mmCIF file of C-alpha atoms in Angstrom:
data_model
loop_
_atom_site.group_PDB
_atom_site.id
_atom_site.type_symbol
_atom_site.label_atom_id
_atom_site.label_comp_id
_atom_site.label_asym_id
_atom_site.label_seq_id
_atom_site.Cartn_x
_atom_site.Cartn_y
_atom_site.Cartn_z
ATOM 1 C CA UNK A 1 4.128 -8.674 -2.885
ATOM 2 C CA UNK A 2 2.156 -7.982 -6.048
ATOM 3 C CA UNK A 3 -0.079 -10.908 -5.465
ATOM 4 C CA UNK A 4 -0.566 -10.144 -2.286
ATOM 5 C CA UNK A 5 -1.616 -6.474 -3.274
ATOM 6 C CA UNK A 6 -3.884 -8.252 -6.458
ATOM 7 C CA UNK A 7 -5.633 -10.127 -3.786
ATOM 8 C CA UNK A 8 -6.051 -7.293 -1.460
ATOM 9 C CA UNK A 9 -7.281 -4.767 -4.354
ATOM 10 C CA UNK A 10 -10.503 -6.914 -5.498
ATOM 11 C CA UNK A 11 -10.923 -7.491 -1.528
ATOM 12 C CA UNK A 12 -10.656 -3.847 -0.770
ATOM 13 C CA UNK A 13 -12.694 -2.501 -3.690
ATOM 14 C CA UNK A 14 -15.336 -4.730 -2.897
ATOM 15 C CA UNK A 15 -15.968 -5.004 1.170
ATOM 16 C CA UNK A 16 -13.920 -1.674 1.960
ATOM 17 C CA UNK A 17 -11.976 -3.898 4.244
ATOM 18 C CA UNK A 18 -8.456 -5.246 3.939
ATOM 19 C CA UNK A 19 -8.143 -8.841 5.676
ATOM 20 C CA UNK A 20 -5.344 -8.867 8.155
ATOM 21 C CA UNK A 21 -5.113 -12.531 7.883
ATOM 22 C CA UNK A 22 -3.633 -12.267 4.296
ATOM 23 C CA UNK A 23 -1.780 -9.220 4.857
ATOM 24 C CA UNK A 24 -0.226 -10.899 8.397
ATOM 25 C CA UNK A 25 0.686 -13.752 5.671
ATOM 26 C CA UNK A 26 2.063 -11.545 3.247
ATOM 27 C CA UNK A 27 4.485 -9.929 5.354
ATOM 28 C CA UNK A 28 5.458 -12.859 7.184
ATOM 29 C CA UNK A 29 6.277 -14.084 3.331
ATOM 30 C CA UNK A 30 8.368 -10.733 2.780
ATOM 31 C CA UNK A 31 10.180 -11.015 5.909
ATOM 32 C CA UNK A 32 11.073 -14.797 5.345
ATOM 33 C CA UNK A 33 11.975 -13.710 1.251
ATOM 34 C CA UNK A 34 14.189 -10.847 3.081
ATOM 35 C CA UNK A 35 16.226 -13.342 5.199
ATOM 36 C CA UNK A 36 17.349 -15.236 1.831
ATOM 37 C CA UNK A 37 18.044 -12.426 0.181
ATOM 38 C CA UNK A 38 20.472 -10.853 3.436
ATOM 39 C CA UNK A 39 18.369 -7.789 3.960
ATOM 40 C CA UNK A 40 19.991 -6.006 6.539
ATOM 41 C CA UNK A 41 17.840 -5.482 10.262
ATOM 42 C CA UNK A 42 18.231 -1.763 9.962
ATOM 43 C CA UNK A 43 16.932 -2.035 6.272
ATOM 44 C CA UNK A 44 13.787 -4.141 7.303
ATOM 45 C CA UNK A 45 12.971 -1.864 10.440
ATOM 46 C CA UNK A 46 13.429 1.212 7.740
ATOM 47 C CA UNK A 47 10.942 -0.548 5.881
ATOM 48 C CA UNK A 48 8.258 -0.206 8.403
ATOM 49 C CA UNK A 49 8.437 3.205 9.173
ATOM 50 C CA UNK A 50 5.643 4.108 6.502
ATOM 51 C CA UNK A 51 3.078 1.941 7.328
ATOM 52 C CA UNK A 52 4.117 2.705 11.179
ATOM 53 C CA UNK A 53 3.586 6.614 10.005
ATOM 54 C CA UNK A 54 0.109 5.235 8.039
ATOM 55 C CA UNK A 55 -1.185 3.432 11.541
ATOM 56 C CA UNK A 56 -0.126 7.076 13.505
ATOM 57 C CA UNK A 57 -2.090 8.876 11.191
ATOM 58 C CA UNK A 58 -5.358 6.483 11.264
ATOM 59 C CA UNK A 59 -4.883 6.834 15.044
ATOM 60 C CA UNK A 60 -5.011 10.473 14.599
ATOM 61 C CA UNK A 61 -7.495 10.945 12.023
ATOM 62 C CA UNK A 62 -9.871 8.497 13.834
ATOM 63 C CA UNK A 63 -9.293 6.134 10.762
ATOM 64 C CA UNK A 64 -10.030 8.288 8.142
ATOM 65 C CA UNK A 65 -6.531 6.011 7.058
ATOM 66 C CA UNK A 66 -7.161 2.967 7.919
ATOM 67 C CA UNK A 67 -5.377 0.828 10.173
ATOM 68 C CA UNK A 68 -5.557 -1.980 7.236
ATOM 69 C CA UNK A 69 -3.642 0.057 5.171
ATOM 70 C CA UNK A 70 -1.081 0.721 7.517
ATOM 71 C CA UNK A 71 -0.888 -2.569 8.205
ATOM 72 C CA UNK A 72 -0.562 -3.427 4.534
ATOM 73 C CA UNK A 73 2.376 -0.641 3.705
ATOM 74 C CA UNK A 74 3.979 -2.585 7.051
ATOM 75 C CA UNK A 75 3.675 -5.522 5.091
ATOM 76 C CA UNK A 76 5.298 -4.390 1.907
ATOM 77 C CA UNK A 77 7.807 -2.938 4.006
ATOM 78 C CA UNK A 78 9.459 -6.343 4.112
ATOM 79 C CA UNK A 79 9.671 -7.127 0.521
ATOM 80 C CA UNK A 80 11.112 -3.341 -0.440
ATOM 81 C CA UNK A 81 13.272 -0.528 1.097
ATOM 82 C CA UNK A 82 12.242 2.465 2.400
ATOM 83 C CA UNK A 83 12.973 4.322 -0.628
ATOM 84 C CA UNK A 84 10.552 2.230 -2.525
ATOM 85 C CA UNK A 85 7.769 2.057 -0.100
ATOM 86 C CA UNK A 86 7.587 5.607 -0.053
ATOM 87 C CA UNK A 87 7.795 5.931 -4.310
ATOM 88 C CA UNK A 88 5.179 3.578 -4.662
ATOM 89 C CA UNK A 89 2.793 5.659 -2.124
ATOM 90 C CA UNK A 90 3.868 8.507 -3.879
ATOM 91 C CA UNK A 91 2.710 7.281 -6.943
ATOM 92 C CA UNK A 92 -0.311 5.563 -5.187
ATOM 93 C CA UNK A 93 -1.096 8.701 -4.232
ATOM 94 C CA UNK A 94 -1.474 10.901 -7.208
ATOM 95 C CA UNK A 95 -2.969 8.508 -9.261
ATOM 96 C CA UNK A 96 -5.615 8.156 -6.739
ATOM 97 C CA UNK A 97 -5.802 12.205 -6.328
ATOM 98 C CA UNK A 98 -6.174 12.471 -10.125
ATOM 99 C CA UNK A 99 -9.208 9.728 -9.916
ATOM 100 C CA UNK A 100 -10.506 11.752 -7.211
ATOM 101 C CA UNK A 101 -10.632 14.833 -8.706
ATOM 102 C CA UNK A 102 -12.005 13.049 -11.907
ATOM 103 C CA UNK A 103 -15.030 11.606 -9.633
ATOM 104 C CA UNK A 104 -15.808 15.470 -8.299
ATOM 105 C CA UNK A 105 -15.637 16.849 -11.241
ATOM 106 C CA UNK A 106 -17.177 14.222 -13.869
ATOM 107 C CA UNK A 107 -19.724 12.056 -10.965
ATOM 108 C CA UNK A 108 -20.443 14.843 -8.600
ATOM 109 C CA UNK A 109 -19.063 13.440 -5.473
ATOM 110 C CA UNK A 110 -17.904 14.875 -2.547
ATOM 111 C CA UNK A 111 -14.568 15.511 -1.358
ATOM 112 C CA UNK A 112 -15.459 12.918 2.113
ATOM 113 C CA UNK A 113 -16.166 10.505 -0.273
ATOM 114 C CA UNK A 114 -13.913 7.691 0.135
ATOM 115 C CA UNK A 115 -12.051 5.713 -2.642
ATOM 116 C CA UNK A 116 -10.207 1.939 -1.792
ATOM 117 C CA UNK A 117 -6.359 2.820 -1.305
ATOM 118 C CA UNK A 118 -4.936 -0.931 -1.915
ATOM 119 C CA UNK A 119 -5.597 -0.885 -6.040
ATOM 120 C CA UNK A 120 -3.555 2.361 -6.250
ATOM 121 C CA UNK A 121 -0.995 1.075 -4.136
ATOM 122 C CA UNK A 122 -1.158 -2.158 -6.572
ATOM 123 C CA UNK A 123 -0.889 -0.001 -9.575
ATOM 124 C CA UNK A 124 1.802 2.177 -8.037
ATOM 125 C CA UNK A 125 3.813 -1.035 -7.376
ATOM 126 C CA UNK A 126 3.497 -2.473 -10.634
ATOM 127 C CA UNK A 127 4.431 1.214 -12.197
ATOM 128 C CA UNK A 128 7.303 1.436 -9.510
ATOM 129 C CA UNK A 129 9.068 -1.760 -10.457
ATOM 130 C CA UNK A 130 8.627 -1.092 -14.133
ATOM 131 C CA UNK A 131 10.779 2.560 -13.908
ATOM 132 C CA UNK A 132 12.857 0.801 -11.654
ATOM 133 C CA UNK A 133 13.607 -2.103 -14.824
ATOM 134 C CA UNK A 134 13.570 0.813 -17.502
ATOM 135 C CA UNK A 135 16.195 2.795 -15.423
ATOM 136 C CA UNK A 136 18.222 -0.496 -15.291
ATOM 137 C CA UNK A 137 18.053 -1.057 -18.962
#
């Protein structure tokens, strides 16, 4: 998943595009890495529902989310639970507010101004897994 997410970052940051063909791979990966591992069908189709929220909202908002990132949180849905999809866009989430806010304040940009979502969700991951390892410990 996190090389998945690497490659969709640079991708993202650069062409404001993700490509569905990697992220079609990526989750085809997950779902196969799932069916070693015994996920349950109700814990895979849990793992969908964010992204499935994400693709309801860029329906909604006319794309101001993406359908690439909902397609991409559908995606990670198949290597991680629910619980973790939704921690990792939490986190995703206010570390890109916080850069944001730092690109009003410090670069004068506007609040329509938009900002890649796949490097925070990269970030959030690697962050995610790390607690996750500490709390273990």
């Amino acid at each position: 998943m996190i090389s998945m997410l690497a490659i969709q970052s640079v991708w993202d940051w650069r062409y404001r595009q993700i490509p569905i063909a990697i992220t079609l791979a990526g989750g085809v990966m997950g779902l196969l890495l799932s069916m070693m591992r015994e996920r349950s069908l109700m814990d895979l189709c849990m793992g969908l529902v964010p992204g499935l929220v994400c693709l309801g909202l860029g329906w909604i908002t006319r794309e101001a989310i993406g359908y690439g990132d909902g397609f991409l949180l559908c995606a990670m849905g198949m290597y991680k639970s629910l619980e973790d999809i939704v921690g990792i866009i939490v986190l995703a989430s206010s570390l890109a507010g916080i850069l944001g806010m730092v690109l009003i304040i410090l670069c004068k940009k506007k609040g329509k101004d938009q900002i890649p979502f796949v490097p925070f969700l990269l970030v959030g991951s690697v962050v995610y897994m790390m607690l996750q390892q500490g709390a273990e410990l």
